[in-house]
Every structure is written in structure tokens, then in C-alpha cells.
Coordinates of C-alpha atoms in Angstrom, one line a residue:
Chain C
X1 CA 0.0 0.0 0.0
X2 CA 2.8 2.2 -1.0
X3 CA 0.9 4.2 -3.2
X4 CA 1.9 7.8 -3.2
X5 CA -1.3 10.0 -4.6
X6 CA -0.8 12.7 -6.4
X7 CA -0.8 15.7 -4.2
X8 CA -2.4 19.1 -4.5
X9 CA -0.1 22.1 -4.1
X10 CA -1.6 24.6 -1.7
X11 CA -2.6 27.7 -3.2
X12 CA 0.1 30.4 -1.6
X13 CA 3.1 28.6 0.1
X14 CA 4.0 31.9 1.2
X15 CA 5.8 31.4 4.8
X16 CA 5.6 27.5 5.3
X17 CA 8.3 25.8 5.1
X18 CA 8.7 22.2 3.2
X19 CA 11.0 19.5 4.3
X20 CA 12.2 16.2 2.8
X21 CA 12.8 13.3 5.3
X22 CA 15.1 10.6 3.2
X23 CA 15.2 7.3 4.1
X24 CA 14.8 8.8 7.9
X25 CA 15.6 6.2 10.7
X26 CA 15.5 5.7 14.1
X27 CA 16.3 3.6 17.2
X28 CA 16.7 3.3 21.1
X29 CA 19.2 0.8 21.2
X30 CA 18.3 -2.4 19.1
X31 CA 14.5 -1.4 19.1
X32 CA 13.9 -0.2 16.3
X33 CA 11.1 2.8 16.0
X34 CA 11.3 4.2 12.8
X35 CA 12.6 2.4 9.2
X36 CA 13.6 4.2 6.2
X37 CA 11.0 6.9 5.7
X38 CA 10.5 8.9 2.7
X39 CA 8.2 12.1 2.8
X40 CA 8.4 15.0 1.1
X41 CA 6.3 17.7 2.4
X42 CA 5.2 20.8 0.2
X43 CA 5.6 24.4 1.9
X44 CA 2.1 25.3 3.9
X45 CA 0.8 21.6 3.3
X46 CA -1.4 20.2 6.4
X47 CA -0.1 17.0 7.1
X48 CA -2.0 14.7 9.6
X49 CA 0.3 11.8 10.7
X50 CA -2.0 8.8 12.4
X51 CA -1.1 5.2 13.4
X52 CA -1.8 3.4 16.3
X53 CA 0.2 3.8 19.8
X54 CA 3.8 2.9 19.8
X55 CA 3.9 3.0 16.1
X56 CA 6.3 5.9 15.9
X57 CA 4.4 8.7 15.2
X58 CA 5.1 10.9 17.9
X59 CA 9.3 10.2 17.5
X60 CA 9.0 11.1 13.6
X61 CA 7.5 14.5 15.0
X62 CA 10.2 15.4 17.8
X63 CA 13.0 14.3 15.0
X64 CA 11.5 17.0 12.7
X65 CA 11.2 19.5 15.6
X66 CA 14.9 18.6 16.8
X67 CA 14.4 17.5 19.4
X68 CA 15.9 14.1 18.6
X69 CA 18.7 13.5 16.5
X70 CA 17.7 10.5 13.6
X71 CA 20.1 7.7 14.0
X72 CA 19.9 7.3 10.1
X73 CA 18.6 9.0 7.4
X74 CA 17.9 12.9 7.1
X75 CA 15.6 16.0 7.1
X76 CA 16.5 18.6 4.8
X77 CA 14.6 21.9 5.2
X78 CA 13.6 23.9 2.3
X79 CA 15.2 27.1 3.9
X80 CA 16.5 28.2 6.5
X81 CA 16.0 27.1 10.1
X82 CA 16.6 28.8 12.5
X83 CA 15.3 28.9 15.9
X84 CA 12.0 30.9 15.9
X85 CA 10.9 28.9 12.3
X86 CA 9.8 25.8 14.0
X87 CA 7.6 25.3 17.0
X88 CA 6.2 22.3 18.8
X89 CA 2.6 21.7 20.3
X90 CA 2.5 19.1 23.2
X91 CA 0.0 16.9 24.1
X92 CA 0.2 18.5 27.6
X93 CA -0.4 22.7 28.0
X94 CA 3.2 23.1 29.6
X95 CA 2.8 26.4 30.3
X96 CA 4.9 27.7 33.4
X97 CA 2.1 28.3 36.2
X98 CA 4.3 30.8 37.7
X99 CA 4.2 33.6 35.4
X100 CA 0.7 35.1 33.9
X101 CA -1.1 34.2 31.0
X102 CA 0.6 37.0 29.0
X103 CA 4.4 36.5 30.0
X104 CA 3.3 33.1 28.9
X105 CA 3.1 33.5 25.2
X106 CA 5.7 36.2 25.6
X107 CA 7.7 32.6 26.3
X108 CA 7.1 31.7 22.0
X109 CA 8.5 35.3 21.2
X110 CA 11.9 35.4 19.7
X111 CA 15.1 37.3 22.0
X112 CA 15.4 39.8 19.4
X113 CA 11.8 41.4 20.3
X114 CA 12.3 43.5 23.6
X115 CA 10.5 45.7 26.0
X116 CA 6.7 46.9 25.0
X117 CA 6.7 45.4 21.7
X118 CA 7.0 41.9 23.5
X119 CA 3.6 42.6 25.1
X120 CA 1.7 43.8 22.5
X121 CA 2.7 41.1 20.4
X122 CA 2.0 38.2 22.7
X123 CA -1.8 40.2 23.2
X124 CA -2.2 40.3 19.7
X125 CA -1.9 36.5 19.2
X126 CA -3.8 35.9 22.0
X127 CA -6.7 38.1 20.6
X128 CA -6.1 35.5 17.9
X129 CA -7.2 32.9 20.0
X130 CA -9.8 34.3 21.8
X131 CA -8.6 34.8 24.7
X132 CA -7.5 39.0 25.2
X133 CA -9.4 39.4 28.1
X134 CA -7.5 36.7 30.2
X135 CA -4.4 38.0 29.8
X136 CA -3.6 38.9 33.4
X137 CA -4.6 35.5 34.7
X138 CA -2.8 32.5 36.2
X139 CA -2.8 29.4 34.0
X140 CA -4.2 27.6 37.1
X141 CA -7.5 29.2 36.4
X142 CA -8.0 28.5 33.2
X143 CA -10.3 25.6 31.8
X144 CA -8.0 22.5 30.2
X145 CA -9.3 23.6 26.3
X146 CA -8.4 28.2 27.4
X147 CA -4.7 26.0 28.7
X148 CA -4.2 24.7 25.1
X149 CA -5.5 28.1 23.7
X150 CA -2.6 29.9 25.4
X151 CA 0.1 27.1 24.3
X152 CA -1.4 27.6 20.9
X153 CA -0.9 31.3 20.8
X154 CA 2.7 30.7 22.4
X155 CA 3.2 28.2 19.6
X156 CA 2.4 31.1 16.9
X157 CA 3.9 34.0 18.5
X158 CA 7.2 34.0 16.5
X159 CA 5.3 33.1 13.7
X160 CA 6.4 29.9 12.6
X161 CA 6.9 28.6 9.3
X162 CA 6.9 24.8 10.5
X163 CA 4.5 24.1 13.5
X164 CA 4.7 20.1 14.9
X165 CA 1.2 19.7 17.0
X166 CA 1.9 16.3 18.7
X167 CA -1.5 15.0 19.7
X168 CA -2.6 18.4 21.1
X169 CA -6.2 18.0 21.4
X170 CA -5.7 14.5 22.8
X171 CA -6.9 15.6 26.3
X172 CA -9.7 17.6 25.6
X173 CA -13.6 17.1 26.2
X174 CA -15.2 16.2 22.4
X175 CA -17.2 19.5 21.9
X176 CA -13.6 21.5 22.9
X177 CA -11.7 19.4 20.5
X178 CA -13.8 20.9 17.4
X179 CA -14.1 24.5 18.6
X180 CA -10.2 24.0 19.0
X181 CA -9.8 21.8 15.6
X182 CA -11.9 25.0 13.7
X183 CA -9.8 27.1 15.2
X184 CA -6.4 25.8 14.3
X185 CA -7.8 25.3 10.8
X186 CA -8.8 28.7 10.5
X187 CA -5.3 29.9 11.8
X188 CA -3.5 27.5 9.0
X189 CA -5.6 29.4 6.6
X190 CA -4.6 32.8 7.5
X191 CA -0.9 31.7 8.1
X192 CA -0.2 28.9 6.0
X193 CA 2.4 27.6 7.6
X194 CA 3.9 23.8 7.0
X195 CA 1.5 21.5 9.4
X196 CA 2.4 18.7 11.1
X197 CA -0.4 17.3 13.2
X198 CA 0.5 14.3 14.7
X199 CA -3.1 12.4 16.1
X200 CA -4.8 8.7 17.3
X201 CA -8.2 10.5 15.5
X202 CA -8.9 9.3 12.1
X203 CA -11.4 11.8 11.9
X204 CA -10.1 14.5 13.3
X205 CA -6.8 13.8 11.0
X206 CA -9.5 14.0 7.7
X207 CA -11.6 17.3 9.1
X208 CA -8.3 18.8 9.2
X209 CA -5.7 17.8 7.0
X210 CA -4.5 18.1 2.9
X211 CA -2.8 14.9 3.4
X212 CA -3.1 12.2 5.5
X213 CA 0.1 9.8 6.2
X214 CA -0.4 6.3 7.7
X215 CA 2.3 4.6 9.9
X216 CA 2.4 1.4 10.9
X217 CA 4.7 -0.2 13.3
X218 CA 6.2 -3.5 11.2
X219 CA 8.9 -5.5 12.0
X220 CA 11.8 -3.2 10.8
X221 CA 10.3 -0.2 12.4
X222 CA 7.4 1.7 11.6
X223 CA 7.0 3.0 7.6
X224 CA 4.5 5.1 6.0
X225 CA 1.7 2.4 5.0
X226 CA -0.4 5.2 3.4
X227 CA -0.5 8.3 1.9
X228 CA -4.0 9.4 1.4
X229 CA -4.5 13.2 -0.6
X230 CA -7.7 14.8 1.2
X231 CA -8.9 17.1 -1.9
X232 CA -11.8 18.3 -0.2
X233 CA -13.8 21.9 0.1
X234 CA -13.0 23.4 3.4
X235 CA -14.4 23.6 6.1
X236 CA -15.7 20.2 5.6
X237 CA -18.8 19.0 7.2
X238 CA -18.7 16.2 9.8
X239 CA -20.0 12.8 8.4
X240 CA -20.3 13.5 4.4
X241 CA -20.2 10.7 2.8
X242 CA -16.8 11.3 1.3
X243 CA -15.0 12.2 4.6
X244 CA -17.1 8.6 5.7
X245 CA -15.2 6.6 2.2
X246 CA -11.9 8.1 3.4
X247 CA -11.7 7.2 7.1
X248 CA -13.4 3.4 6.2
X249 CA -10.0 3.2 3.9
X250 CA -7.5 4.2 6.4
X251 CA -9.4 2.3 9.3
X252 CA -8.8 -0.4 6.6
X253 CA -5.5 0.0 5.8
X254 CA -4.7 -0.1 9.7
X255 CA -6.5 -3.0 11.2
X256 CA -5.3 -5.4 8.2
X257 CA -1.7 -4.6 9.1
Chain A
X1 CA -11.6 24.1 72.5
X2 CA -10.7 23.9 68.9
X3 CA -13.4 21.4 68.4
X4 CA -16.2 23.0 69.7
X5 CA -15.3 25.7 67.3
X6 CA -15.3 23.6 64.6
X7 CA -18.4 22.3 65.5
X8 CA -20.1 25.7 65.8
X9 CA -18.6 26.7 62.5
X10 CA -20.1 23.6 60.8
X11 CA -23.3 24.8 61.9
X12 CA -23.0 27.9 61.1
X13 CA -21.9 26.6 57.6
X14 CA -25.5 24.6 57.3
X15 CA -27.0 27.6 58.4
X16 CA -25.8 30.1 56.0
X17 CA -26.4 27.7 52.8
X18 CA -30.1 28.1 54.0
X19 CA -30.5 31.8 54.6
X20 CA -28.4 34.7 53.0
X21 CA -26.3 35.9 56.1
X22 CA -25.9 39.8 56.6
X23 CA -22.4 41.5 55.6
X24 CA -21.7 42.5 59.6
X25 CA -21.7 38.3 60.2
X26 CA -19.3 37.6 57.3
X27 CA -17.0 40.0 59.1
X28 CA -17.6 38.4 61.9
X29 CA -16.6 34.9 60.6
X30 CA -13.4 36.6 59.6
X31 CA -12.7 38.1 62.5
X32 CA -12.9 34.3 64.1
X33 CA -10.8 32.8 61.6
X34 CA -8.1 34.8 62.3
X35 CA -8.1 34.9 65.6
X36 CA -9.1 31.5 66.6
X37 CA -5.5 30.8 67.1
X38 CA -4.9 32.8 69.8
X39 CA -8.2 31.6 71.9
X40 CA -6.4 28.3 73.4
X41 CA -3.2 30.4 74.7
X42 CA -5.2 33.4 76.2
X43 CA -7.4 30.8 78.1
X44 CA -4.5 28.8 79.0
X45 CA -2.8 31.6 80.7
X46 CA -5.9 32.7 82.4
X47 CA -6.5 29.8 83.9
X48 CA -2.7 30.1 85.2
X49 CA -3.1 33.1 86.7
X50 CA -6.1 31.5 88.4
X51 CA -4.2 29.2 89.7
X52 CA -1.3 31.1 90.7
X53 CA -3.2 33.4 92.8
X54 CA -5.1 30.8 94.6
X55 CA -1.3 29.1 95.4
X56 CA -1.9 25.9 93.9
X57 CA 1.0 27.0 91.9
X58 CA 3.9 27.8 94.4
X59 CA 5.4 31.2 93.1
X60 CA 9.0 29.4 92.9
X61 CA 8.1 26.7 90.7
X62 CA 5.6 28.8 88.5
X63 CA 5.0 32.4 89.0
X64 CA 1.7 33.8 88.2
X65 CA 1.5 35.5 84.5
X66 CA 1.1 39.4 86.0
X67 CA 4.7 38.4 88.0
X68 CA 6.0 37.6 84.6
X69 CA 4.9 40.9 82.7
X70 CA 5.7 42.5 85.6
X71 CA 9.3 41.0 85.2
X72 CA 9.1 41.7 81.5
X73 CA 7.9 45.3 82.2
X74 CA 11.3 45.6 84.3
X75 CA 14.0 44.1 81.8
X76 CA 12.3 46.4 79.0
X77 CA 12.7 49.7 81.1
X78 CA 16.2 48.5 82.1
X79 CA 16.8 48.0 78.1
X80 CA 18.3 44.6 79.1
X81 CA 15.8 42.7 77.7
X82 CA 15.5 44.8 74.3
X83 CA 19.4 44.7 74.0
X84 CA 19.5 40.3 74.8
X85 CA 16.7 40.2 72.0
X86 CA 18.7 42.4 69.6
X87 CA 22.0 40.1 70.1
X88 CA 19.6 37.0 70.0
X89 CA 17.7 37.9 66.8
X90 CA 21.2 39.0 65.1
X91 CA 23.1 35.8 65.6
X92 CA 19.7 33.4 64.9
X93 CA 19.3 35.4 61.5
X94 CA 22.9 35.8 60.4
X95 CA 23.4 32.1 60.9
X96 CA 20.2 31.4 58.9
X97 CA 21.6 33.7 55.9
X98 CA 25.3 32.2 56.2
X99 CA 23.8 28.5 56.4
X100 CA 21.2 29.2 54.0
X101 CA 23.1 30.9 51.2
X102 CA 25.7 27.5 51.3
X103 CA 23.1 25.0 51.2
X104 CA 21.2 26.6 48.8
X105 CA 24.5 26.6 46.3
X106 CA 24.9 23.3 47.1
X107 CA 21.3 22.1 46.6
X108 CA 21.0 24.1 43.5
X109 CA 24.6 23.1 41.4
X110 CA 24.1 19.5 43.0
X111 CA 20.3 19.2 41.6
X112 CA 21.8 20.8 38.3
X113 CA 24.9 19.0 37.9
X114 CA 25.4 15.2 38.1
X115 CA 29.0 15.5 38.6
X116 CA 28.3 18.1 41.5
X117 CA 26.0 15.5 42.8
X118 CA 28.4 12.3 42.7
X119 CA 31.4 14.2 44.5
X120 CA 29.8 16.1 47.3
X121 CA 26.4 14.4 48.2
X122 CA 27.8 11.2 50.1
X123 CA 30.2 13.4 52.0
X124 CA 27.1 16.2 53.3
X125 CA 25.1 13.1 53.9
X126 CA 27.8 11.8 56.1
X127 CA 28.2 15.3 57.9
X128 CA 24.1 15.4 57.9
X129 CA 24.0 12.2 60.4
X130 CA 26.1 14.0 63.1
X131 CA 23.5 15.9 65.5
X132 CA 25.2 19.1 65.0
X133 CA 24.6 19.8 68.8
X134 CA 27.1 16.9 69.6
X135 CA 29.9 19.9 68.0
X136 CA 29.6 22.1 71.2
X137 CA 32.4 20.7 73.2
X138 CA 34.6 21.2 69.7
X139 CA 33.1 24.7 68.9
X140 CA 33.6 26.2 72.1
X141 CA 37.5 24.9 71.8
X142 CA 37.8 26.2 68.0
X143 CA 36.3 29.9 68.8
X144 CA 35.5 30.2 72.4
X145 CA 32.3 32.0 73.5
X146 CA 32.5 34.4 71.3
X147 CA 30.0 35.4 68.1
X148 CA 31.6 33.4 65.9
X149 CA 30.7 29.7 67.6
X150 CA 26.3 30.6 67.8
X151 CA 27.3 32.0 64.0
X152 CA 28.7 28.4 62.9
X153 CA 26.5 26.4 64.6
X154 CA 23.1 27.7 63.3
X155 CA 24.7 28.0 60.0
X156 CA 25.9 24.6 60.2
X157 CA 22.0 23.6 61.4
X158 CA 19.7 25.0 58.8
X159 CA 22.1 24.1 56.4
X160 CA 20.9 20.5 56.1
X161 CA 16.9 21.6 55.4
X162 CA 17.8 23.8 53.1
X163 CA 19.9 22.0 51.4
X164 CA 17.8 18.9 50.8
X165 CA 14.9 20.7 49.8
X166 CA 16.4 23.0 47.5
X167 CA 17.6 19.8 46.0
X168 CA 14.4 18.1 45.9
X169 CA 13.0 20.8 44.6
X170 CA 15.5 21.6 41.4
X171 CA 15.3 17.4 40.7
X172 CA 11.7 17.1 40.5
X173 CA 10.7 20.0 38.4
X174 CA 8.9 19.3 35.8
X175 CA 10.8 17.6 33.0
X176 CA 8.5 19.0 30.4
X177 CA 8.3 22.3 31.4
X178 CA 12.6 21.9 31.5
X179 CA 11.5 20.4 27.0
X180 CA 9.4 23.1 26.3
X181 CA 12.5 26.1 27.7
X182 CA 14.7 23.9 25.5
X183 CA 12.5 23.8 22.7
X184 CA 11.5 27.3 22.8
X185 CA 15.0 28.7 22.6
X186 CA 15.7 29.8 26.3
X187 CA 19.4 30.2 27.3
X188 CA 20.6 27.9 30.2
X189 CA 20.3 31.1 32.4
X190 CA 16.6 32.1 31.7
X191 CA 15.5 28.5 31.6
X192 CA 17.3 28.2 34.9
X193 CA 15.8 32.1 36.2
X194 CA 12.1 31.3 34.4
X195 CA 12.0 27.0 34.8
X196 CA 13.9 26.0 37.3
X197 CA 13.9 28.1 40.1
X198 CA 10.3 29.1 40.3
X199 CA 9.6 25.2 40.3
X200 CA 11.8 24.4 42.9
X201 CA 10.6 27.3 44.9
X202 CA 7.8 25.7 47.2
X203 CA 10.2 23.0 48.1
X204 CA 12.5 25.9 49.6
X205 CA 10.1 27.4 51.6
X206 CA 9.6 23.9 53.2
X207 CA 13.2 23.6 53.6
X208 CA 13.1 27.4 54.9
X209 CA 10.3 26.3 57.8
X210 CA 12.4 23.7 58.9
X211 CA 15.7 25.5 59.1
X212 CA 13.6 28.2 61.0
X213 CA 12.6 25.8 63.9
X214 CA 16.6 24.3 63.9
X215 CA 17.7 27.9 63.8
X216 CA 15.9 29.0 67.7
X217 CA 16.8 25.1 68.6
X218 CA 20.9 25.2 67.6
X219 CA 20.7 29.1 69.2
X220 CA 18.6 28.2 72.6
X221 CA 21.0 25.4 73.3
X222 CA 24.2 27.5 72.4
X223 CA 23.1 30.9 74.3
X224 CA 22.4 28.9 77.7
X225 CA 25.7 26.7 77.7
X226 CA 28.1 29.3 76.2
X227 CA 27.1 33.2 75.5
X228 CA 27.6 36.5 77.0
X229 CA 25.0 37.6 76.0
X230 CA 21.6 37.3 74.2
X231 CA 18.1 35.4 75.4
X232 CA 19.7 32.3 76.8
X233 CA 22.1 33.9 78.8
X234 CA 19.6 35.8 80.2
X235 CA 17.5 32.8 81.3
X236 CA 21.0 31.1 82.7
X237 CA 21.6 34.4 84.8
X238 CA 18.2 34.5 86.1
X239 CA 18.5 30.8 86.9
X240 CA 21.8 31.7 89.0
X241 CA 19.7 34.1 91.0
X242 CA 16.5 32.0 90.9
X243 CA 15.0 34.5 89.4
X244 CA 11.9 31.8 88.0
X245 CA 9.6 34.9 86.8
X246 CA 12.7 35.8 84.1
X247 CA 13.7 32.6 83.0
X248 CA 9.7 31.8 82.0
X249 CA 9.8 35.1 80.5
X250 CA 13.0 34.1 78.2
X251 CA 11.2 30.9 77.1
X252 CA 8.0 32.7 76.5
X253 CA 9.9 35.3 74.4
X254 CA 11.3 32.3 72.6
X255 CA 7.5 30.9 71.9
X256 CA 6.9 34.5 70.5
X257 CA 10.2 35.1 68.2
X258 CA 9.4 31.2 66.8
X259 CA 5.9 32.3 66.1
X260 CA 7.1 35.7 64.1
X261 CA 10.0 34.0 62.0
X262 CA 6.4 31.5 61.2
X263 CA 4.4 34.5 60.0
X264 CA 7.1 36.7 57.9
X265 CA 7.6 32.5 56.3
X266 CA 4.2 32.8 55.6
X267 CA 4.1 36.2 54.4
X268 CA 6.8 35.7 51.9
X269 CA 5.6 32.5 51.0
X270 CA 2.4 34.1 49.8
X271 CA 4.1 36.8 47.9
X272 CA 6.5 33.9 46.1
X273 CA 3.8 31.5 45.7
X274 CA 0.8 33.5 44.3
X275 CA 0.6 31.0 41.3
X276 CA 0.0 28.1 43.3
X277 CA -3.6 26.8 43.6
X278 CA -3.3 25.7 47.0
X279 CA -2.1 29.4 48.1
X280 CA -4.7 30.9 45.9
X281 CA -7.4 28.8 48.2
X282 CA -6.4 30.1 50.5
X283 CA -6.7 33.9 49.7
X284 CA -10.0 33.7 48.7

């Protein structure tokens, strides 16, 4: 099931940044997690990564953000990389309890901004999502799906050109998980940065994504089993027949595996 | 005591979920709260002075309360017992500082640094185990009765809380927190100034409480077997002239003074700490 599909080209690649992961490897000791993958990912493409637990999904996303080194293979980046141009979103919030909701975001802002203009960046991106008016709080008092809001907005505030969401609506209640998947589909669309979002959802991986890429844990390490172009009107509806075709394929692919 | 009032706030509870209370109560109910400490102590030494005046309580095994204020009263006009709190208060808080500073270097590089760790730990563990009271005999050899000995051996005292807990605290912040600093381009230093050290901080301030109990401990025991001066050399004076009425006012002082160190603990606590749910309770 090797089949790669022809893929649409986003309209404007303007600031996303495409990568190319060749024969991309990697192991802890003599388990091996990942096994000679080859991806290459257009500028501002949304890219859904699913597969079941353990399958390797979550390392393939932490060797693209860095914070891994492959033990084989590469990732070459389509410019230049530098330390504001990719940003991670964990599972978990993580945001540091002890400083305000503002400082914060303040946290995704590069060195290079200083003094007032720090501030009024971070409350600008987190007008973005929603949440100006809770600026001055503690993170403690926020609800889990405001939590992700805020590590959203810290994720965007140096406006990335790669951004690696690992799971990050995993947590969430069902009816937070698609106010939060609209909005990170409508702040793609505005941005159009290169997404990576890495999730157990099938369906939340179709409402969301241009592309969706398989894995599958073999016996080498897990590979991409499928690569599955989603060339479908945004924003989709929930449980069109089409959206219902595609998810009963990759179900498919993944339980005959 | 404390349970009947517990009891009567229960109720009062139950009440006031069934009728809106009126603003003067809820002032009331703060006024209690706060104060409720203090109910147990001032009945205590009522009763005392009860007894003391009836001479159950033979005035040279326990003098009354008023014979104690009255005492008190004295020393303060004589500026004897202002100047013995002074020295008292002075040494306590300079050895805290000294002893605190050292073990919260060594807490912090050893909970930063594996190799810090691996060559030092085994040997303050080691040092821990000695009851740093048993030093006395040595101390008073090494600097006689002079400043430096109370200095050295409250340092050498709340050094051990401190450090442990600072080191508890660095190891067990939060490893993703420590990921996302990393990830998000902090420098070593600002991870360290906006990560680490805000994590580890409630773990200080329970290292802090501790060393703050060792600290009158280590300088009671030192004042009253070697000092010329300060709270415990007051009491041993007294003791020599069996003046009872001082030496119960030295230990009540000391009751007090353990009680203020509590509440400035406290007060900086909820200062440092305003993030924290549980302190955030407790405001509202």
C-alpha cells in the first residue's frame, strides 16, 4: 500500500516551510522505532500523521522538531531554520504556572523582540485565539481547552513557518476538541504555515488535513503504510459521505496490518 | 476548644447555605478565623493566673502571669531585655543567611549538575548524620564563646533543610516544562531564572520552615551553655539568682520570636507563591 497519490499544491506557500525526510531512521538501542522513511512535504501543506500507539508517530515529530537526532537518514529543510521557524505543540499545555497568562506567550516570542513590543505582540496572538481578556490571569485558572488556547498562541507568536502539533487535542472534552480543531484550521488558513499534526483520531486527521500519512509499526520499524491526498472543500462538514469513504479506507489499511 | 469551634462553624456553615447571612456576620466569621488561634493560649494563661493566685501554683516553681509581665515590664525599662533580643535575633538570623546561602548553592549546582552531585552528596550526607549539637564541646575549643561559635553552629543547622529541599526541589521540576525552555530557545540562564527556580521554589520554603525551627533550637541550646550575652544567657543568669519569673519570660519570648519567624515565612511565602492553587485557596 505504498501508493503515493498525487498531491495538490496549496494555493500560496507563502511562509511555510517544506522539508524532505530521506530514508529517515531511528532507534533506542536495538528497538527499532522508525525504518527508512520517505516524505516530502510541500511548503504550507497540512499534514496529519496517524497510526496506532507505539507505532512511531510521535518520535517522527520530535526528530523533525529537533528534538531528537535520527540515528539514520535525514531531514533537509527547504530554507533556513533557524530557531524561531519551528515550533512544537505538546500533548500537555506546559505552560509555566508561575508567570501570567501573558508572559506566557511572551515565552514563544523570539530574544530579538524587547520591551513593549514583546507585550503587545504576545496580546495580539492571543486576541487571535480568543482569549485578550484573560491576559492577566494565572494558568491555574484556566479551563483545560483556554490551557491549550494559550500554548497555541505561544506556539504562533514567532510566527512559525513549520508548526509540529503532537496530539494536542488529545486531552480535551469532544465539543472542545472541534471548537479547537476550527480554530487551528482557520489559523492555518490565514498563516499557511507547514503542518504537522500528529493524532490517534482518524477523523479529526480527515476534518483537518491536505494529506493524510499512515504509519504502521512493522517489523523493521514503523514506515509510511499510506498516503491518502484529502482534496476536499473546506471547512468540511462532519460525516459527508466522502469524509465517511476516506476514514473506512484508512481504518482499513490499519487493522489489516 | 478547637473542636467545639469547629463544631459551631459547621453549623453555622448549614445555616448560611439556607439563609443569606448579613455582611456584619461575614466579618464576623473573619474576624474568628483569624483569631481562633490565639483563643487556646489566652485561656491557657488565664487559667494560670487563676491558679497562681489561689497558690496551687507555688510562686517558685511557677509564678503567676502578672509576675511575669511585671518582670518583662522591668527588663524592658532596664533595656536589658531589648538589647538580649537584639544580640539573639542578630546571631539566629545571620546564621540562617550564612547556612542558608551554602546550602542553597549546594542544593541548586548539585540538583543541576550530576557531577556536583556524585562528589559532594555522600560526604554532606555523612556530615548530615552528626547531631550538629554533639559539636559544642569542639566549637567552644575552636572559637570560644565568642559570636563566631552561635554564628557556625546555626549555619551549620539550617544548612541541612535547606539544602535537601532545594535539592528536591531543582530534581523534581517538571521535565516538560525543562522540554518546552529547551524547545522554545531559552538560554541555560533564563531557563534556569524562568523554569527551574520558580519550580523548585515551594520545596524551599519547606526547607526554609524547617531551618527556621533548627535555627531557635541550635541558638537556645548555644546561648544557655556558652554566651555573654543574648536570650539564653539571660534565662542562665536569672537561673543563677533563681529569678523563675525571668527565665519563664526568656522561654515565652522564645515561643513569641518562633511564632514571628512563622508568620514573615508565611508572608513571603504568599508573595513567592501567588501561582500556586493551594495558596490561591487560601486567599480567597
Amino acid at each position: 500500500m505504498n501508493a503515493h497519490a498525487p498531491l495538490p499544491v496549496p494555493p500560496a506557500p507563502a511562509r511555510g516551510l517544506g522539508l524532505h525526510l530521506g530514508r529517515l531512521g531511528h532507534g533506542f538501542g536495538a528497538k527499532r522505532v522508525l525504518d527508512r522513511i520517505d516524505l516530502d512535504i510541500p511548503a504550507g501543506q497540512f499534514v496529519a500523521i496517524v497510526g496506532k500507539s507505539g507505532c512511531g508517530k510521535s518520535t517522527l515529530l520530535r526528530l523533525v522538531a529537533g528534538l531528537d537526532t535520527p540515528t539514520a537518514g535525514h531531514i533537509a529543510f527547504d530554507g533556513p531554520r533557524d530557531d524561531a521557524a519551528i515550533r512544537i505543540m505538546f500533548q500537555e499545555p506546559r505552560l509555566l504556572p508561575w508567570e501570567r497568562v501573558l508572559a506566557n506567550v511572551e515565552v514563544g516570542l523570539p530574544a530579538s523582540v524587547k520591551g513593549e513590543e514583546r507585550h503587545s505582540r504576545a496580546r495580539a496572538i492571543l486576541a487571535e485565539v480568543g482569549l485578550a481578556e484573560r491576559a492577566g490571569e494565572w494558568p491555574a485558572v484556566l479551563s483545560g481547552g483556554q490551557r491549550q488556547r494559550v500554548a497555541l498562541a505561544r506556539a504562533l507568536a514567532s510566527g512559525p513557518r513549520l508548526l509540529a502539533f503532537d496530539e494536542p487535542l488529545g486531552a480535551l472534552d469532544a465539543l472542545t476538541r472541534i471548537e479547537m480543531q476550527g480554530l487551528v484550521e482557520r489559523i492555518w488558513q490565514e498563516q499557511r504555515f507547514t503542518a504537522l499534526f500528529v493524532t490517534h483520531d482518524v477523523s479529526e486527521a480527515l476534518a483537518l488535513a491536505d494529506r493524510v500519512i499512515l504509519i504502521d509499526a512493522g517489523q523493521t520499524g514503523g514506515h509510511v503504510a499510506l498516503d491518502l491526498a484529502v482534496d476536499l472543500p473546506r471547512p468540511r462538514r462532519r460525516g459527508s459521505a466522502e469524509l465517511a469513504a476516506l476514514e473506512g479506507r484508512i481504518l482499513d489499511t490499519l487493522f489489516s496490518s | 476548644m478547637s473542636l467545639v469551634d469547629r463544631s459551631t462553624r459547621l453549623n453555622a456553615a448549614s445555616q448560611g447555605a439556607e439563609k443569606t447571612r448579613p455582611a456584619g456576620k461575614g466579618r464576623l466569621a473573619a474576624l474568628e478565623t483569624s483569631l481562633a488561634g490565639w483563643v487556646l493560649p489566652i485561656l491557657l494563661v488565664a487559667l494560670w493566673e487563676y491558679l497562681a493566685r489561689l497558690g496551687i501554683i507555688a510562686s517558685n516553681v511557677l509564678p503567676a502571669p502578672s509576675a511575669i509581665a511585671e518582670a518583662g515590664w522591668a527588663a524592658l525599662k532596664s533595656g536589658e531585655l531589648v538589647r538580649n533580643m537584639g544580640v539573639s535575633t542578630l546571631r539566629a538570623f545571620a546564621g540562617l543567611f550564612v547556612g542558608g546561602v551554602i546550602g542553597l548553592a549546594f542544593g541548586i549546582a548539585n540538583g543541576l549538575s550530576e557531577l556536583s552531585h556524585r562528589y559532594t552528596d555522600t560526604t554532606l550526607q555523612m556530615i548530615r548524620n552528626v547531631p550538629h549539637l554533639a559539636l559544642i564541646p569542639l566549637v567552644i575549643l575552636w572559637f570560644g564563646i565568642e559570636e563566631e561559635a552561635k554564628l557556625f553552629l546555626v549555619a551549620l543547622g539550617v544548612f541541612f533543610p535547606i539544602y535537601i529541599n532545594t535539592l528536591h526541589g531543582v530534581r523534581t521540576v517538571d521535565p516538560q516544562l525543562i522540554e518546552m525552555g529547551r524547545v522554545y530557545g531559552m538560554s541555560p540562564l533564563t531557563l534556569f531564572r524562568r523554569v527551574v527556580l520558580p519550580g523548585a521554589l515551594p520545596s524551599i520554603f519547606v526547607g526554609l520552615r524547617f531551618a527556621l525551627g533548627i535555627m531557635w533550637l541550635t541558638l537556645i541550646v548555644a546561648e544557655t551553655i556558652a554566651a555573654s550575652s543574648g536570650l539564653g544567657y539571660m534565662a542562665m543568669q536569672a537561673r543563677e539568682f533563681l529569678l523563675v519569673d525571668v527565665v519563664v519570660l526568656a522561654i515565652l519570648i522564645y515561643a513569641l520570636l518562633g511564632k514571628l519567624a512563622d508568620v514573615l515565612t508565611r508572608w513571603l511565602e504568599g508573595l513567592c507563591l501567588q501561582w500556586h492553587p493551594a495558596f490561591q485557596a487560601k486567599r480567597d
